[in-house]
GROMACS .gro file of C-alpha atoms in nm:
model
  371
    1MET     CA    1   0.526  -1.079  -2.206
    2GLU     CA    2   0.773  -0.913  -1.977
    3LYS     CA    3   1.136  -0.940  -2.073
    4LYS     CA    4   1.363  -1.085  -1.804
    5PRO     CA    5   1.723  -0.979  -1.757
    6SER     CA    6   2.009  -1.216  -1.820
    7GLU     CA    7   2.172  -1.360  -1.510
    8LYS     CA    8   2.503  -1.232  -1.644
    9THR     CA    9   2.382  -0.873  -1.669
   10PRO     CA   10   2.592  -0.669  -1.423
   11GLY     CA   11   2.444  -0.400  -1.207
   12PHE     CA   12   2.595  -0.056  -1.181
   13SER     CA   13   2.664   0.181  -0.896
   14PHE     CA   14   2.513   0.509  -0.794
   15GLY     CA   15   2.742   0.805  -0.785
   16LEU     CA   16   2.829   0.841  -1.153
   17PRO     CA   17   2.759   1.190  -1.295
   18LYS     CA   18   2.527   1.051  -1.559
   19ALA     CA   19   2.156   1.060  -1.626
   20SER     CA   20   1.931   0.905  -1.365
   21PRO     CA   21   1.886   0.527  -1.411
   22LEU     CA   22   1.514   0.588  -1.439
   23SER     CA   23   1.542   0.865  -1.696
   24ALA     CA   24   1.537   0.630  -1.995
   25SER     CA   25   1.244   0.669  -2.232
   26PRO     CA   26   0.952   0.439  -2.153
   27ALA     CA   27   0.883   0.141  -2.373
   28ALA     CA   28   0.646   0.185  -2.661
   29ASP     CA   29   0.365   0.004  -2.481
   30THR     CA   30   0.405   0.214  -2.166
   31PRO     CA   31   0.139   0.483  -2.119
   32ALA     CA   32   0.263   0.841  -2.140
   33SER     CA   33   0.130   0.929  -1.799
   34GLY     CA   34  -0.012   0.772  -1.487
   35ALA     CA   35  -0.359   0.807  -1.343
   36ASP     CA   36  -0.251   1.122  -1.163
   37GLY     CA   37  -0.116   1.280  -1.481
   38THR     CA   38   0.248   1.239  -1.388
   39ALA     CA   39   0.502   1.067  -1.608
   40PRO     CA   40   0.549   0.701  -1.508
   41LEU     CA   41   0.884   0.590  -1.369
   42ASP     CA   42   0.870   0.267  -1.576
   43LEU     CA   43   1.002   0.070  -1.281
   44PHE     CA   44   0.858  -0.269  -1.343
   45SER     CA   45   0.987  -0.360  -1.682
   46ALA     CA   46   1.296  -0.574  -1.638
   47PRO     CA   47   1.601  -0.352  -1.571
   48THR     CA   48   1.864  -0.353  -1.842
   49GLU     CA   49   2.236  -0.311  -1.799
   50SER     CA   50   2.197   0.066  -1.834
   51ARG     CA   51   1.914   0.090  -1.580
   52GLN     CA   52   1.974  -0.163  -1.306
   53VAL     CA   53   2.116   0.002  -0.996
   54ARG     CA   54   2.353  -0.180  -0.762
   55PHE     CA   55   2.406  -0.054  -0.410
   56GLY     CA   56   2.757  -0.098  -0.287
   57MET     CA   57   3.079   0.083  -0.217
   58ARG     CA   58   3.115   0.108   0.158
   59GLU     CA   59   3.485   0.166   0.101
   60ARG     CA   60   3.622   0.518   0.107
   61ALA     CA   61   3.617   0.709  -0.218
   62ALA     CA   62   3.962   0.760  -0.362
   63ALA     CA   63   3.895   1.128  -0.419
   64GLY     CA   64   3.687   1.394  -0.257
   65PRO     CA   65   3.676   1.525   0.101
   66GLN     CA   66   3.617   1.278   0.380
   67PHE     CA   67   3.415   1.349   0.691
   68THR     CA   68   3.613   1.345   1.014
   69ILE     CA   69   3.495   1.399   1.368
   70PRO     CA   70   3.756   1.588   1.570
   71HIS     CA   71   3.898   1.355   1.825
   72SER     CA   72   4.239   1.315   1.979
   73THR     CA   73   4.326   0.947   2.012
   74THR     CA   74   4.597   1.033   2.263
   75GLN     CA   75   4.398   1.259   2.490
   76ASN     CA   76   4.041   1.148   2.412
   77ALA     CA   77   3.967   1.520   2.380
   78TRP     CA   78   3.611   1.550   2.260
   79PRO     CA   79   3.467   1.901   2.231
   80LEU     CA   80   3.309   2.033   2.549
   81LEU     CA   81   2.937   2.017   2.610
   82GLN     CA   82   2.735   2.325   2.524
   83GLU     CA   83   2.586   2.515   2.816
   84SER     CA   84   2.230   2.458   2.702
   85PRO     CA   85   2.076   2.187   2.482
   86TRP     CA   86   1.987   2.277   2.125
   87ARG     CA   87   1.673   2.062   2.154
   88LYS     CA   88   1.443   2.038   2.450
   89VAL     CA   89   1.368   1.691   2.586
   90ASP     CA   90   1.176   1.602   2.901
   91TRP     CA   91   1.378   1.316   3.051
   92SER     CA   92   1.142   1.248   3.341
   93GLN     CA   93   0.981   0.910   3.399
   94GLU     CA   94   0.639   1.075   3.383
   95ALA     CA   95   0.708   1.215   3.036
   96LYS     CA   96   0.840   0.880   2.917
   97ALA     CA   97   0.530   0.700   3.045
   98ALA     CA   98   0.299   0.951   2.877
   99LEU     CA   99   0.485   0.918   2.546
  100MET     CA  100   0.473   0.539   2.562
  101GLU     CA  101   0.100   0.541   2.626
  102SER     CA  102   0.047   0.782   2.336
  103LEU     CA  103   0.236   0.547   2.103
  104ARG     CA  104   0.048   0.241   2.233
  105SER     CA  105  -0.284   0.405   2.153
  106TYR     CA  106  -0.175   0.554   1.820
  107LYS     CA  107  -0.416   0.513   1.529
  108PRO     CA  108  -0.341   0.624   1.169
  109THR     CA  109  -0.534   0.924   1.042
  110CYS     CA  110  -0.676   0.718   0.754
  111GLY     CA  111  -0.917   0.432   0.809
  112SER     CA  112  -0.792   0.259   0.492
  113ALA     CA  113  -0.460   0.195   0.667
  114PRO     CA  114  -0.513   0.011   0.998
  115ALA     CA  115  -0.141   0.037   1.078
  116ALA     CA  116   0.141   0.273   0.991
  117ARG     CA  117   0.388   0.093   0.765
  118VAL     CA  118   0.746   0.220   0.794
  119LEU     CA  119   1.045   0.100   0.587
  120LEU     CA  120   1.397   0.119   0.729
  121ILE     CA  121   1.680   0.173   0.479
  122GLY     CA  122   2.050   0.210   0.556
  123PRO     CA  123   2.403   0.081   0.507
  124VAL     CA  124   2.510  -0.259   0.633
  125GLY     CA  125   2.572  -0.242   1.009
  126ALA     CA  126   2.394   0.091   1.064
  127GLY     CA  127   2.154  -0.065   1.316
  128LYS     CA  128   1.820  -0.109   1.138
  129SER     CA  129   1.737  -0.445   1.295
  130SER     CA  130   1.875  -0.328   1.630
  131PHE     CA  131   1.645  -0.026   1.619
  132ILE     CA  132   1.341  -0.250   1.568
  133SER     CA  133   1.442  -0.475   1.857
  134SER     CA  134   1.529  -0.177   2.079
  135VAL     CA  135   1.190  -0.014   2.025
  136GLN     CA  136   1.015  -0.342   2.100
  137SER     CA  137   1.228  -0.378   2.413
  138VAL     CA  138   1.094  -0.050   2.550
  139PHE     CA  139   0.734  -0.175   2.524
  140TYR     CA  140   0.825  -0.520   2.656
  141GLY     CA  141   0.997  -0.376   2.961
  142ARG     CA  142   1.314  -0.578   2.905
  143VAL     CA  143   1.577  -0.616   2.635
  144VAL     CA  144   1.466  -0.851   2.357
  145ASN     CA  145   1.605  -0.929   2.012
  146ARG     CA  146   1.288  -0.966   1.816
  147ALA     CA  147   1.437  -0.872   1.479
  148MET     CA  148   1.713  -1.104   1.363
  149MET     CA  149   2.041  -0.931   1.438
  150GLY     CA  150   2.403  -1.028   1.406
  151THR     CA  151   2.718  -0.998   1.203
  152SER     CA  152   2.777  -1.185   0.880
  153VAL     CA  153   3.105  -1.373   0.832
  154ASN     CA  154   3.178  -1.102   0.575
  155SER     CA  155   3.130  -0.771   0.755
  156SER     CA  156   3.028  -0.603   0.429
  157LEU     CA  157   2.723  -0.828   0.400
  158SER     CA  158   2.391  -0.768   0.570
  159PHE     CA  159   2.265  -1.019   0.825
  160THR     CA  160   1.911  -0.946   0.703
  161LYS     CA  161   1.846  -1.100   0.361
  162LYS     CA  162   1.470  -1.077   0.319
  163LEU     CA  163   1.193  -0.823   0.346
  164GLN     CA  164   1.072  -0.874   0.703
  165SER     CA  165   0.798  -0.678   0.875
  166TYR     CA  166   0.738  -0.655   1.249
  167GLN     CA  167   0.416  -0.532   1.405
  168LEU     CA  168   0.509  -0.395   1.745
  169TYR     CA  169   0.337  -0.520   2.059
  170GLY     CA  170   0.228  -0.282   2.334
  171SER     CA  171   0.341  -0.507   2.619
  172ARG     CA  172   0.477  -0.854   2.685
  173GLU     CA  173   0.191  -0.947   2.919
  174ARG     CA  174  -0.072  -0.939   2.645
  175VAL     CA  175   0.034  -1.093   2.316
  176ASP     CA  176  -0.282  -0.969   2.148
  177GLU     CA  177  -0.209  -0.605   2.235
  178ARG     CA  178  -0.058  -0.489   1.908
  179THR     CA  179   0.026  -0.130   1.828
  180ALA     CA  180  -0.077   0.026   1.497
  181LEU     CA  181   0.282   0.035   1.378
  182VAL     CA  182   0.467  -0.200   1.143
  183LEU     CA  183   0.844  -0.163   1.095
  184SER     CA  184   0.987  -0.328   0.783
  185ASP     CA  185   1.351  -0.435   0.759
  186MET     CA  186   1.541  -0.528   0.445
  187VAL     CA  187   1.889  -0.605   0.318
  188GLY     CA  188   2.138  -0.326   0.389
  189LEU     CA  189   2.295  -0.092   0.138
  190GLY     CA  190   2.647  -0.204   0.063
  191GLU     CA  191   2.576  -0.553  -0.066
  192THR     CA  192   2.786  -0.665  -0.361
  193ASN     CA  193   2.472  -0.823  -0.502
  194GLY     CA  194   2.101  -0.810  -0.437
  195LEU     CA  195   1.959  -0.465  -0.369
  196THR     CA  196   1.860  -0.229  -0.650
  197LEU     CA  197   1.677   0.100  -0.670
  198HIS     CA  198   1.414  -0.077  -0.877
  199ASP     CA  199   1.341  -0.318  -0.591
  200ILE     CA  200   1.345  -0.054  -0.317
  201LEU     CA  201   1.082   0.151  -0.500
  202ALA     CA  202   0.880  -0.167  -0.558
  203VAL     CA  203   0.879  -0.227  -0.182
  204ILE     CA  204   0.762   0.128  -0.112
  205LYS     CA  205   0.484   0.097  -0.369
  206GLY     CA  206   0.365  -0.224  -0.202
  207HIS     CA  207   0.443  -0.471  -0.482
  208VAL     CA  208   0.697  -0.686  -0.295
  209PRO     CA  209   0.562  -0.980  -0.093
  210GLU     CA  210   0.664  -1.037   0.267
  211GLY     CA  211   0.967  -1.263   0.296
  212HIS     CA  212   1.098  -1.186  -0.051
  213THR     CA  213   1.473  -1.248  -0.090
  214PHE     CA  214   1.644  -0.982  -0.300
  215SER     CA  215   1.874  -1.078  -0.586
  216ALA     CA  216   2.035  -0.862  -0.854
  217CYS     CA  217   1.976  -1.129  -1.118
  218CYS     CA  218   1.607  -1.164  -1.022
  219PRO     CA  219   1.451  -0.818  -0.985
  220VAL     CA  220   1.094  -0.785  -0.869
  221VAL     CA  221   0.864  -0.813  -1.171
  222SER     CA  222   0.497  -0.887  -1.227
  223ASP     CA  223   0.551  -1.264  -1.237
  224THR     CA  224   0.760  -1.272  -0.918
  225PRO     CA  225   0.597  -1.522  -0.678
  226GLY     CA  226   0.363  -1.332  -0.448
  227TYR     CA  227   0.388  -1.008  -0.648
  228VAL     CA  228   0.114  -0.764  -0.543
  229LYS     CA  229  -0.027  -0.616  -0.864
  230GLU     CA  230  -0.267  -0.365  -0.712
  231PRO     CA  231  -0.148  -0.290  -0.358
  232SER     CA  232  -0.387  -0.118  -0.121
  233LEU     CA  233  -0.288   0.182   0.089
  234ALA     CA  234  -0.238  -0.054   0.382
  235GLU     CA  235   0.021  -0.253   0.184
  236LYS     CA  236   0.222   0.051   0.076
  237VAL     CA  237   0.498   0.217   0.278
  238HIS     CA  238   0.384   0.535   0.453
  239CYS     CA  239   0.723   0.666   0.564
  240VAL     CA  240   1.087   0.581   0.487
  241VAL     CA  241   1.344   0.598   0.767
  242PHE     CA  242   1.708   0.624   0.672
  243VAL     CA  243   1.927   0.468   0.940
  244VAL     CA  244   2.293   0.572   0.952
  245SER     CA  245   2.562   0.523   1.215
  246ALA     CA  246   2.727   0.824   1.377
  247ALA     CA  247   3.036   0.610   1.426
  248GLU     CA  248   3.060   0.535   1.052
  249ILE     CA  249   3.007   0.882   0.906
  250SER     CA  250   3.374   0.907   0.811
  251SER     CA  251   3.371   0.577   0.620
  252TYR     CA  252   3.079   0.644   0.387
  253SER     CA  253   3.214   0.718   0.039
  254ASP     CA  254   3.106   0.980  -0.211
  255THR     CA  255   2.931   0.697  -0.394
  256MET     CA  256   2.717   0.626  -0.089
  257THR     CA  257   2.632   0.997  -0.065
  258SER     CA  258   2.515   0.992  -0.426
  259THR     CA  259   2.317   0.674  -0.354
  260PHE     CA  260   2.127   0.843  -0.073
  261HIS     CA  261   2.056   1.156  -0.273
  262GLN     CA  262   1.919   0.958  -0.568
  263LEU     CA  263   1.711   0.744  -0.334
  264ARG     CA  264   1.561   1.051  -0.172
  265GLU     CA  265   1.482   1.206  -0.508
  266HIS     CA  266   1.290   0.902  -0.633
  267ILE     CA  267   1.117   0.833  -0.302
  268SER     CA  268   1.005   1.195  -0.283
  269ALA     CA  269   0.863   1.159  -0.634
  270LEU     CA  270   0.634   0.889  -0.491
  271GLY     CA  271   0.505   1.138  -0.233
  272VAL     CA  272   0.650   0.948   0.064
  273HIS     CA  273   0.806   1.145   0.349
  274GLN     CA  274   1.149   1.053   0.483
  275VAL     CA  275   1.320   1.096   0.818
  276ALA     CA  276   1.658   0.984   0.949
  277VAL     CA  277   1.768   0.802   1.263
  278LEU     CA  278   2.131   0.848   1.369
  279THR     CA  279   2.246   0.545   1.569
  280HIS     CA  280   2.555   0.485   1.786
  281VAL     CA  281   2.562   0.844   1.916
  282ASP     CA  282   2.718   0.715   2.237
  283LYS     CA  283   3.026   0.613   2.038
  284VAL     CA  284   3.116   0.964   1.920
  285CYS     CA  285   3.107   1.139   2.256
  286THR     CA  286   3.234   1.010   2.589
  287LYS     CA  287   3.007   1.250   2.777
  288THR     CA  288   2.702   1.112   2.599
  289ALA     CA  289   2.820   0.756   2.656
  290SER     CA  290   2.818   0.811   3.032
  291ASP     CA  291   2.501   1.025   3.039
  292LEU     CA  292   2.269   1.003   2.740
  293SER     CA  293   2.064   1.299   2.861
  294GLN     CA  294   2.357   1.518   2.744
  295VAL     CA  295   2.303   1.418   2.380
  296TYR     CA  296   2.165   1.757   2.276
  297LYS     CA  297   2.446   1.940   2.450
  298SER     CA  298   2.721   1.743   2.279
  299SER     CA  299   2.906   1.931   2.005
  300SER     CA  300   3.031   1.598   1.869
  301VAL     CA  301   2.681   1.456   1.831
  302LYS     CA  302   2.555   1.774   1.664
  303GLN     CA  303   2.850   1.770   1.426
  304ALA     CA  304   2.781   1.405   1.342
  305MET     CA  305   2.417   1.495   1.272
  306LEU     CA  306   2.523   1.781   1.044
  307LYS     CA  307   2.747   1.545   0.851
  308ALA     CA  308   2.468   1.287   0.833
  309GLY     CA  309   2.246   1.564   0.697
  310ALA     CA  310   2.501   1.631   0.422
  311LEU     CA  311   2.527   1.258   0.352
  312LEU     CA  312   2.150   1.222   0.317
  313GLY     CA  313   2.064   1.566   0.186
  314MET     CA  314   1.828   1.621   0.480
  315PRO     CA  315   1.773   1.905   0.730
  316LEU     CA  316   1.836   1.854   1.101
  317SER     CA  317   1.463   1.890   1.165
  318SER     CA  318   1.411   1.553   0.994
  319MET     CA  319   1.675   1.373   1.199
  320VAL     CA  320   1.678   1.219   1.548
  321PRO     CA  321   1.966   1.056   1.740
  322VAL     CA  322   1.923   0.724   1.923
  323LYS     CA  323   2.118   0.461   2.108
  324ASN     CA  324   2.013   0.103   2.036
  325TYR     CA  325   2.031  -0.172   2.294
  326SER     CA  326   2.324  -0.396   2.200
  327GLU     CA  327   2.513  -0.521   2.506
  328GLU     CA  328   2.272  -0.433   2.786
  329LEU     CA  329   2.042  -0.677   2.962
  330GLU     CA  330   1.836  -0.412   3.142
  331LEU     CA  331   1.657  -0.107   3.007
  332GLU     CA  332   1.791   0.244   3.066
  333PRO     CA  333   1.539   0.532   3.099
  334HIS     CA  334   1.723   0.788   2.886
  335THR     CA  335   1.781   0.534   2.608
  336ASP     CA  336   1.408   0.457   2.616
  337THR     CA  337   1.320   0.826   2.591
  338LEU     CA  338   1.532   0.876   2.278
  339LEU     CA  339   1.387   0.565   2.113
  340LEU     CA  340   1.029   0.666   2.191
  341THR     CA  341   1.093   1.022   2.074
  342ALA     CA  342   1.227   0.886   1.744
  343LEU     CA  343   0.918   0.668   1.703
  344ASP     CA  344   0.688   0.963   1.773
  345HIS     CA  345   0.881   1.171   1.518
  346ILE     CA  346   0.837   0.901   1.255
  347LEU     CA  347   0.462   0.873   1.314
  348GLN     CA  348   0.417   1.247   1.263
  349TYR     CA  349   0.547   1.204   0.908
  350VAL     CA  350   0.331   0.896   0.857
  351ASP     CA  351   0.024   1.105   0.935
  352LEU     CA  352   0.138   1.380   0.695
  353HIS     CA  353   0.156   1.121   0.418
  354LEU     CA  354  -0.176   0.952   0.497
  355ARG     CA  355  -0.362   1.284   0.507
  356ASP     CA  356  -0.258   1.345   0.146
  357GLN     CA  357  -0.394   1.015   0.015
  358PRO     CA  358  -0.721   0.998  -0.188
  359GLU     CA  359  -0.826   0.703   0.028
  360ALA     CA  360  -0.803   0.929   0.332
  361ASP     CA  361  -1.041   1.181   0.172
  362ASP     CA  362  -1.288   0.904   0.085
  363ALA     CA  363  -1.278   0.765   0.440
  364GLU     CA  364  -1.337   1.110   0.589
  365GLU     CA  365  -1.632   1.166   0.356
  366LEU     CA  366  -1.786   0.836   0.464
  367VAL     CA  367  -1.754   0.937   0.828
  368LEU     CA  368  -1.920   1.272   0.760
  369ASN     CA  369  -2.206   1.116   0.565
  370PHE     CA  370  -2.271   0.803   0.770
  371GLY     CA  371  -2.083   0.854   1.098
   0.00000   0.00000   0.00000
């Protein structure tokens, strides 16, 4: 019988220069290796005080260098725009329409997964729910708030409390026209209780039921109501998207940096690709705020992306900037283009993951033999 943790057992934070929380020796009844020959992570025995991981610490670290974006509060003197963009983007309406149609008709490369399942992870207030609603707005043709968004009474607490998945619709005229893309939202990093590394990895592996409410005293275990014991490829996460705010880069502590790096290490061990979405880019550059098509000319935006790369331990090639819809009532073409480009970037990594799955090889063999 699985041992359950005491409700009084405290969690602990990432960022301490100690052994990984998952590096403890497996229990005696845990097999030495998984089906693929790799050592098991022993995630689903109840976490103990030395292994449960609490995500928190949005406050600044007392020591260590802090990120700052050069900006004069008296003169509003942002760095000048570069002469040429460091990434090429076609901002035309024709290109946007073609990209939207490509995303509407997208189908995963593996028949065992009818839809791409993407998990959004990020600090409280980074804009995960807003990103989901903004992407849906582009396909709807008007601004909608499909994902629950808002600000908690305590600004350090996430408005989203449960695991919630949203299958995107291709248009608002036809409610049955669904895209093959599911975006999953969950409680934000920075909670004082609730989210653990154990539970995040359980979500990625497909064990956590839809609508599950996270709690530090009740980690996801095999007898959790709705627990998926043998998740299919369709129920697993195919890509993880880290969402961070360009406007908050300076406030993320060294502890949060360590949190991201440990997350990436364990997610990579599961063979799941990761990308990053940098939100609120219009808030770090006045030029970009007035003309979003200048985003890849802005030195401030590029600097924010470099600092986000250091925060996450990711290269720029895995990162895309966006502006979410927050106060607008009408769509803006350049905002749409960035959102669609981000979605296309994410799906490229979904396909890389699905091509590496045994189920994908089996499906391809069936097509060759019986197609």
